[in-house]
Short mmCIF file of C-alpha atoms in Angstrom, two decimals:
data_model
loop_
_atom_site.label_atom_id
_atom_site.label_comp_id
_atom_site.label_asym_id
_atom_site.label_seq_id
_atom_site.Cartn_x
_atom_site.Cartn_y
_atom_site.Cartn_z
CA MET E 1 81.97 80.46 87.70
CA SER E 2 79.78 79.82 84.70
CA ALA E 3 76.16 78.75 84.78
CA GLY E 4 75.32 75.08 84.93
CA THR E 5 77.80 72.46 85.95
CA ASP E 6 80.84 73.55 83.94
CA PRO E 7 83.86 73.58 86.25
CA ALA E 8 85.89 76.74 86.64
CA THR E 9 89.31 76.91 84.98
CA LEU E 10 92.46 77.90 86.85
CA LEU E 11 95.33 79.35 84.81
CA LEU E 12 98.73 78.81 86.45
CA VAL E 13 101.04 81.29 84.78
CA GLY E 14 104.74 80.48 84.67
CA GLY E 15 104.50 76.98 86.10
CA VAL E 16 107.56 76.28 88.25
CA ARG E 17 111.30 76.00 88.02
CA ALA E 18 112.73 72.53 87.41
CA VAL E 19 113.84 72.04 91.03
CA SER E 20 112.36 69.74 93.66
CA LEU E 21 110.88 72.56 95.75
CA GLY E 22 109.12 74.06 92.75
CA LEU E 23 107.88 70.70 91.55
CA ASP E 24 106.42 69.94 94.96
CA MET E 25 104.65 73.31 95.08
CA ALA E 26 103.14 72.81 91.64
CA GLU E 27 102.04 69.24 92.30
CA LEU E 28 100.37 70.34 95.54
CA ALA E 29 98.75 73.34 93.85
CA LEU E 30 97.36 71.19 91.02
CA ASP E 31 96.15 68.47 93.38
CA GLN E 32 94.27 70.99 95.53
CA ALA E 33 92.72 72.53 92.42
CA HIS E 34 91.54 69.15 91.18
CA GLU E 35 90.11 68.31 94.62
CA ARG E 36 87.84 71.33 94.09
CA GLY E 37 86.82 70.12 90.67
CA LEU E 38 88.69 72.87 88.85
CA ARG E 39 90.10 72.53 85.37
CA THR E 40 93.77 73.52 85.22
CA HIS E 41 95.83 75.07 82.45
CA LEU E 42 99.55 75.54 83.07
CA THR E 43 101.91 77.73 81.04
CA ASN E 44 105.69 77.96 81.13
CA GLN E 45 108.72 78.32 78.93
CA GLU E 46 109.00 75.44 76.49
CA ALA E 47 112.30 74.09 77.80
CA VAL E 48 111.05 74.10 81.39
CA LEU E 49 107.84 72.31 80.43
CA ALA E 50 109.95 69.57 78.88
CA ALA E 51 111.98 69.29 82.10
CA THR E 52 108.98 69.15 84.47
CA GLU E 53 106.94 66.20 83.21
CA ALA E 54 105.82 65.31 86.74
CA VAL E 55 103.96 68.62 86.78
CA THR E 56 102.78 68.83 83.19
CA GLY E 57 101.32 65.34 83.49
CA ARG E 58 99.10 66.55 86.35
CA ALA E 59 97.74 69.64 84.57
CA GLY E 60 94.59 69.45 82.49
CA ALA E 61 96.19 71.47 79.71
CA VAL E 62 99.68 72.80 79.07
CA SER E 63 100.91 75.58 76.78
CA ALA E 64 104.36 76.94 76.01
CA VAL E 65 104.25 80.66 76.86
CA ASP E 66 107.28 82.66 77.98
CA PHE E 67 106.29 84.58 81.11
CA ALA E 68 109.61 86.45 81.01
CA VAL E 69 108.62 88.30 77.81
CA PRO E 70 106.59 91.37 78.86
CA GLY E 71 102.98 91.13 77.75
CA GLU E 72 103.26 87.68 76.18
CA SER E 73 101.23 85.80 78.80
CA ALA E 74 98.40 88.34 78.75
CA ALA E 75 98.30 88.44 74.94
CA TRP E 76 98.24 84.65 74.75
CA ALA E 77 95.39 84.45 77.27
CA LEU E 78 93.34 87.02 75.34
CA ARG E 79 93.79 85.00 72.16
CA GLN E 80 92.63 81.87 73.97
CA VAL E 81 89.52 83.63 75.23
CA ALA E 82 88.79 84.96 71.73
CA ASP E 83 88.92 81.36 70.50
CA GLY E 84 86.37 80.24 73.09
CA THR E 85 88.49 79.22 76.09
CA ARG E 86 87.32 80.42 79.50
CA PHE E 87 89.60 81.27 82.42
CA ASP E 88 88.13 81.99 85.85
CA ALA E 89 91.21 82.52 88.02
CA VAL E 90 94.87 83.33 87.44
CA LEU E 91 97.75 82.56 89.79
CA ALA E 92 101.55 82.37 89.69
CA LEU E 93 103.52 80.16 92.06
CA GLN E 94 107.06 81.30 91.36
CA GLU E 95 108.62 84.69 91.97
CA MET E 96 109.62 85.51 88.44
CA ALA E 97 106.11 84.96 87.02
CA GLN E 98 104.21 87.25 89.41
CA VAL E 99 104.17 90.25 87.07
CA ALA E 100 103.00 88.14 84.13
CA ALA E 101 100.17 86.71 86.24
CA ALA E 102 99.06 90.16 87.40
CA ASP E 103 99.11 91.48 83.83
CA THR E 104 97.11 88.46 82.65
CA ALA E 105 94.47 88.75 85.38
CA GLU E 106 94.02 92.44 84.59
CA ALA E 107 93.74 91.78 80.86
CA LEU E 108 91.05 89.16 81.52
CA ALA E 109 89.25 91.36 84.09
CA LEU E 110 89.72 88.66 86.75
CA PRO E 111 90.60 89.11 90.45
CA GLY E 112 94.29 89.74 90.96
CA ASN E 113 96.86 92.18 92.22
CA PRO E 114 97.35 95.48 90.42
CA PRO E 115 100.32 94.98 88.07
CA GLU E 116 101.92 98.20 89.30
CA ALA E 117 101.81 96.87 92.88
CA VAL E 118 103.50 93.62 91.85
CA ARG E 119 106.18 95.50 89.89
CA ARG E 120 106.79 97.67 92.94
CA VAL E 121 107.48 94.75 95.29
CA ARG E 122 109.50 92.93 92.61
CA THR E 123 111.80 95.98 92.34
CA LYS E 124 113.58 96.03 95.68
CA ASP E 125 114.59 99.68 95.75
CA ALA E 126 111.11 100.85 94.65
CA CYS E 127 109.57 98.78 97.44
CA ARG E 128 112.00 100.29 99.95
CA GLU E 129 111.13 103.80 98.79
CA ALA E 130 107.39 103.20 99.04
CA LEU E 131 107.64 101.78 102.55
CA ALA E 132 109.97 104.54 103.76
CA ALA E 133 107.65 107.20 102.35
CA ALA E 134 104.80 105.65 104.34
CA GLY E 135 106.79 105.85 107.58
CA PHE E 136 108.05 102.27 107.92
CA ARG E 137 111.61 101.74 109.12
CA GLN E 138 113.88 100.95 106.18
CA PRO E 139 117.64 100.77 105.72
CA ALA E 140 119.13 103.51 103.57
CA VAL E 141 119.57 102.16 100.05
CA ARG E 142 120.93 103.32 96.70
CA LEU E 143 120.58 101.93 93.20
CA CYS E 144 124.06 101.97 91.66
CA VAL E 145 125.21 101.48 88.09
CA ASP E 146 128.87 100.94 88.95
CA ALA E 147 131.39 100.73 91.77
CA THR E 148 132.00 104.50 91.66
CA GLU E 149 128.39 105.25 92.57
CA ALA E 150 128.50 102.55 95.23
CA ALA E 151 131.65 104.08 96.77
CA ALA E 152 129.93 107.46 96.93
CA PHE E 153 127.01 105.90 98.83
CA LEU E 154 129.42 104.26 101.27
CA ALA E 155 131.06 107.60 101.94
CA ALA E 156 127.71 109.22 102.72
CA SER E 157 126.18 106.48 104.89
CA THR E 158 126.86 104.26 107.88
CA GLY E 159 128.27 100.75 107.46
CA PRO E 160 128.46 97.85 107.31
CA TRP E 161 126.66 97.55 103.98
CA ILE E 162 124.92 94.90 101.91
CA VAL E 163 125.62 94.64 98.19
CA LYS E 164 122.93 92.70 96.29
CA PRO E 165 121.15 92.37 92.94
CA ARG E 166 118.16 94.56 92.21
CA ASP E 167 116.10 91.53 91.18
CA ALA E 168 117.18 88.03 92.24
CA MET E 169 116.41 85.35 94.80
CA GLY E 170 118.03 82.61 96.90
CA SER E 171 120.71 84.95 98.33
CA THR E 172 122.39 85.00 94.91
CA GLY E 173 125.04 87.71 94.78
CA VAL E 174 124.29 89.02 98.29
CA SER E 175 127.28 89.87 100.48
CA ARG E 176 128.28 92.19 103.32
CA ILE E 177 131.17 94.60 103.24
CA THR E 178 132.64 96.77 105.98
CA GLY E 179 134.32 99.36 103.80
CA PRO E 180 135.38 100.39 100.29
CA ASP E 181 138.10 97.72 100.22
CA GLY E 182 135.50 94.98 99.87
CA LEU E 183 133.42 96.68 97.20
CA ALA E 184 135.16 95.29 94.11
CA ASP E 185 134.83 91.68 95.30
CA ALA E 186 131.17 92.20 96.23
CA VAL E 187 130.35 93.65 92.82
CA ALA E 188 132.14 90.75 91.15
CA LEU E 189 129.78 88.31 92.91
CA LEU E 190 126.68 89.93 91.42
CA PRO E 191 124.83 88.06 88.67
CA GLY E 192 124.78 90.04 85.44
CA THR E 193 126.08 93.52 84.78
CA GLY E 194 122.98 95.67 85.38
CA PRO E 195 122.27 98.14 88.19
CA PHE E 196 122.61 96.78 91.72
CA LEU E 197 121.74 97.84 95.25
CA VAL E 198 123.86 98.90 98.17
CA GLU E 199 122.07 99.33 101.50
CA GLU E 200 122.97 99.78 105.12
CA PHE E 201 123.25 96.54 107.08
CA VAL E 202 120.53 96.05 109.70
CA GLU E 203 121.46 94.54 113.04
CA GLY E 204 118.93 92.21 114.60
CA ALA E 205 117.30 88.78 114.51
CA GLU E 206 115.66 87.88 111.20
CA TYR E 207 112.14 86.61 110.69
CA SER E 208 109.64 86.19 107.91
CA VAL E 209 105.86 86.45 107.98
CA GLU E 210 103.80 83.93 106.03
CA GLY E 211 100.21 84.46 104.97
CA LEU E 212 97.57 84.87 102.32
CA PHE E 213 94.85 87.32 101.35
CA LEU E 214 91.18 86.59 101.95
CA ASP E 215 88.55 89.06 100.73
CA GLY E 216 91.33 91.52 99.98
CA ALA E 217 92.76 91.53 103.51
CA PRO E 218 96.01 89.90 104.67
CA VAL E 219 95.74 86.92 107.03
CA VAL E 220 98.97 86.09 108.85
CA LEU E 221 99.44 82.35 109.25
CA ALA E 222 102.76 82.27 111.08
CA VAL E 223 105.97 84.11 111.85
CA THR E 224 109.09 82.11 110.95
CA GLU E 225 112.43 82.40 112.72
CA LYS E 226 115.44 82.30 110.40
CA GLU E 227 118.94 80.99 110.97
CA LYS E 228 121.67 82.19 108.61
CA VAL E 229 125.37 81.64 108.12
CA GLU E 230 127.70 84.28 109.42
CA PRO E 231 128.57 87.22 107.12
CA PRO E 232 129.80 88.09 104.60
CA PHE E 233 127.12 85.88 103.01
CA PHE E 234 123.53 85.40 104.15
CA VAL E 235 122.44 81.93 103.17
CA GLU E 236 119.55 80.58 105.23
CA VAL E 237 120.39 77.29 106.95
CA GLY E 238 117.42 76.88 109.28
CA HIS E 239 113.77 77.81 109.83
CA ILE E 240 111.53 77.37 112.86
CA LEU E 241 107.80 77.83 112.46
CA PRO E 242 106.08 79.33 114.36
CA ALA E 243 108.73 81.52 115.94
CA GLU E 244 108.72 81.67 119.72
CA LEU E 245 107.84 85.31 120.38
CA PRO E 246 105.96 87.16 123.15
CA ASP E 247 102.32 87.71 122.21
CA ALA E 248 102.73 91.49 122.18
CA ARG E 249 105.69 91.31 119.81
CA ARG E 250 103.91 88.88 117.48
CA THR E 251 100.87 91.16 117.37
CA GLU E 252 103.09 94.14 116.58
CA ILE E 253 104.75 92.22 113.74
CA GLU E 254 101.41 91.12 112.30
CA ARG E 255 99.96 94.63 112.41
CA THR E 256 103.08 96.15 110.86
CA VAL E 257 103.14 93.65 108.00
CA ALA E 258 99.41 94.04 107.34
CA ALA E 259 99.78 97.81 107.17
CA ALA E 260 102.78 97.53 104.84
CA LEU E 261 100.94 95.20 102.46
CA ASP E 262 98.05 97.65 102.36
CA VAL E 263 100.40 100.53 101.50
CA LEU E 264 102.02 98.47 98.75
CA GLY E 265 98.62 97.65 97.23
CA LEU E 266 98.69 93.85 97.32
CA ARG E 267 95.29 92.16 97.65
CA ARG E 268 95.39 88.57 96.36
CA GLY E 269 97.36 85.34 96.62
CA ALA E 270 100.02 84.58 99.21
CA PHE E 271 102.71 86.72 100.85
CA HIS E 272 106.12 86.24 102.43
CA VAL E 273 107.53 89.33 104.15
CA GLU E 274 111.02 89.44 105.64
CA LEU E 275 111.97 91.64 108.59
CA TRP E 276 114.49 92.29 111.33
CA LEU E 277 113.87 92.88 115.03
CA GLY E 278 116.52 95.46 115.79
CA PRO E 279 117.29 97.78 118.73
CA ASP E 280 114.80 100.33 117.43
CA GLY E 281 112.02 97.90 116.63
CA ILE E 282 110.79 96.29 113.42
CA VAL E 283 112.65 96.98 110.18
CA LEU E 284 110.89 95.59 107.13
CA GLY E 285 112.90 93.71 104.54
CA GLU E 286 111.88 92.30 101.17
CA VAL E 287 108.23 91.67 100.30
CA HIS E 288 107.13 88.76 98.11
CA ASN E 289 103.72 88.04 96.62
CA ARG E 290 104.11 84.25 97.04
CA TYR E 291 104.76 81.70 99.75
CA GLY E 292 108.29 81.49 101.11
CA GLY E 293 110.73 78.96 99.74
CA ASP E 294 112.71 76.39 101.72
CA TRP E 295 109.65 74.13 102.20
CA ILE E 296 107.70 76.72 104.17
CA HIS E 297 104.56 75.75 102.24
CA ARG E 298 104.83 72.19 103.58
CA MET E 299 105.63 73.42 107.08
CA LEU E 300 102.48 75.57 107.05
CA GLY E 301 100.39 72.61 105.99
CA HIS E 302 101.74 70.65 108.94
CA VAL E 303 101.43 73.23 111.72
CA ILE E 304 97.84 74.08 110.71
CA PRO E 305 96.16 70.67 110.27
CA GLY E 306 93.71 70.57 107.38
CA PHE E 307 94.91 73.87 105.90
CA GLN E 308 95.21 73.84 102.12
CA VAL E 309 97.87 76.40 101.23
CA TYR E 310 96.62 76.83 97.66
CA GLY E 311 93.02 75.65 97.93
CA LEU E 312 92.04 78.58 100.13
CA ILE E 313 93.55 80.99 97.60
CA TYR E 314 91.44 79.43 94.83
CA ASP E 315 88.32 79.84 96.94
CA ASP E 316 89.16 83.50 97.38
CA LEU E 317 89.93 84.15 93.70
CA LEU E 318 86.73 82.39 92.59
CA GLY E 319 84.50 83.85 95.28
CA LEU E 320 83.59 80.37 96.51
CA PRO E 321 81.91 79.93 99.90
CA ARG E 322 84.22 78.69 102.62
CA GLU E 323 83.95 77.83 106.26
CA ARG E 324 85.64 80.20 108.67
CA ALA E 325 88.40 77.88 109.83
CA ASP E 326 90.87 78.65 112.60
CA LEU E 327 94.20 79.22 110.85
CA THR E 328 96.27 79.39 114.03
CA PRO E 329 99.24 76.97 114.19
CA VAL E 330 98.75 74.20 116.75
CA ARG E 331 101.95 72.29 115.96
CA ALA E 332 105.48 73.24 114.95
CA ALA E 333 107.97 72.49 112.20
CA ALA E 334 111.64 73.18 111.51
CA ALA E 335 113.99 72.88 108.57
CA ARG E 336 117.73 72.38 108.82
CA TYR E 337 120.09 72.50 105.85
CA LEU E 338 123.23 70.42 105.50
CA THR E 339 126.36 72.49 105.01
CA PRO E 340 129.52 70.35 104.90
CA PRO E 341 132.85 71.97 104.00
CA PRO E 342 133.53 72.52 100.28
CA GLY E 343 135.21 69.83 98.25
CA THR E 344 134.51 66.46 96.67
CA VAL E 345 132.21 64.16 98.65
CA VAL E 346 133.81 60.78 99.30
CA ALA E 347 131.07 59.32 101.51
CA VAL E 348 127.84 60.23 103.32
CA ASP E 349 126.97 58.28 106.48
CA GLY E 350 123.77 58.37 108.48
CA TRP E 351 121.56 59.83 105.76
CA GLU E 352 119.16 56.91 105.38
CA GLU E 353 118.62 56.70 109.14
CA ALA E 354 118.00 60.44 109.47
CA ALA E 355 115.63 60.57 106.50
CA ALA E 356 113.64 57.60 107.85
CA HIS E 357 112.84 59.26 111.19
CA PRO E 358 109.05 59.15 111.70
CA ASP E 359 108.80 62.92 112.32
CA VAL E 360 110.55 63.88 109.07
CA LEU E 361 108.23 65.76 106.72
CA ARG E 362 110.75 66.09 103.91
CA ALA E 363 114.35 64.99 103.44
CA GLU E 364 116.48 65.69 100.41
CA LEU E 365 120.16 65.02 99.78
CA ALA E 366 121.47 67.35 97.09
CA VAL E 367 125.09 66.17 96.98
CA GLY E 368 126.13 62.52 97.28
CA PRO E 369 129.40 60.61 96.87
CA GLY E 370 131.34 61.91 93.89
CA GLY E 371 129.51 65.21 93.96
CA THR E 372 131.00 68.62 94.70
CA VAL E 373 130.12 70.81 97.65
CA ARG E 374 130.57 74.44 96.65
CA PRO E 375 131.51 77.25 99.05
CA LEU E 376 128.31 78.39 100.78
CA ARG E 377 127.37 81.60 99.01
CA THR E 378 123.82 81.00 97.72
CA SER E 379 120.89 78.74 98.59
CA GLY E 380 121.88 76.44 95.73
CA ASP E 381 125.16 75.62 97.48
CA ARG E 382 123.48 73.76 100.36
CA ALA E 383 124.03 69.99 100.37
CA GLY E 384 120.61 68.86 101.58
CA VAL E 385 117.74 69.54 103.94
CA ILE E 386 115.75 67.82 106.68
CA VAL E 387 112.29 69.17 107.56
CA VAL E 388 110.60 67.87 110.70
CA GLY E 389 107.33 68.26 112.57
CA ALA E 390 106.92 68.35 116.35
CA ASP E 391 104.56 69.55 119.06
CA THR E 392 106.50 72.72 119.94
CA PRO E 393 108.98 75.01 118.16
CA ASP E 394 111.75 74.09 120.60
CA GLN E 395 111.22 70.37 120.01
CA ALA E 396 111.21 70.92 116.24
CA ARG E 397 114.40 72.98 116.38
CA LYS E 398 116.25 70.40 118.46
CA LEU E 399 115.13 67.44 116.37
CA ALA E 400 116.06 69.10 113.08
CA ARG E 401 119.51 69.94 114.44
CA GLU E 402 120.05 66.43 115.84
CA LEU E 403 119.09 64.74 112.58
CA ALA E 404 121.19 67.12 110.49
CA ASP E 405 124.19 66.64 112.77
CA SER E 406 123.81 62.85 112.51
CA VAL E 407 124.56 63.02 108.77
CA ARG E 408 128.33 62.81 108.34
CA PHE E 409 130.06 63.88 105.14
CA THR E 410 133.56 62.75 104.29
CA VAL E 411 134.89 65.47 102.01
CA GLU E 412 138.15 65.72 100.12
CA SER E 413 139.12 69.38 100.15
CA ALA E 414 139.35 71.16 96.82
#
């Protein structure tokens, strides 16, 4: 913060993707910044800025900077500072801009995560190696350049196996195989032609841990239970927050995740850590230096009344005084995705009634009459979502299911 009454300036590197979830995150982040009297400056790729006017119209200033070009965001920020602009905090909302934000914060000597730590968690095999070296349970994994290397890993390890991109999101290109016969099809599903990962499949219920860093230490806000489609794909179709777990198990999860984040070197912003509860205990999955997708940020805001998911991060980055609030969930929320069979949608019945339910926090229909439902292989193939709030996790789960089931799709098979 500068002397006098000049407001601090928040630099949001990488803006958001032009999808409803991203737009909502950015609008909420900007609103909570402005509530604190902060100036805001948002950067993103030029084409995305043009496609996200609802966000750019909220920001105090907007600049076209390509976060995907290594070093470009940091160099741009240094030029701005040399010309007299002041930045006081740097943050990225979306996954793909985390490295650019860390590089920029370091270049400006502002609080942020070490760039090498962010690169480590963004590179899935490097993150696995770091956690395994520190003694955390991890599935065996190999970075492969082609199907021949992948087949060699299969021969030397225990299946089933997961084939997935080294750097992607939304379950894109992720599939399970039970032997070499399925390898060619799994590789064909991968986006791009670069190196990919093959890792041993982990049995067990899946969860994620949501939280943020305050004063350099992780604060767990909630554990989320996941529901996924059956293999060979792993698209998430439901979330319940907070998960119903015994106190001892929840404490074990929180301590394990906190220790892992410390080993990985993350210190600022939000986190979303995936894990399995298997026969041998906790197995850590992917680590993200951001809030989870699938409307988890809105669910957190509901289950912890008065909690500002981004505002508290700004306070931490700027060193602003804050009251020690209780961040324990006192309510529950659930999300349920609509997954009709693939084909052309002829009609959708019951949507308006379901979306108008008083306990709905968010409802979005992605495919209407005349649209095409694709086979369910990635998050983008889901046909809609209903997010609800309730007093307990069980009530939230049941209501989300009931409302989702009340929406009836008439589909003409492809």
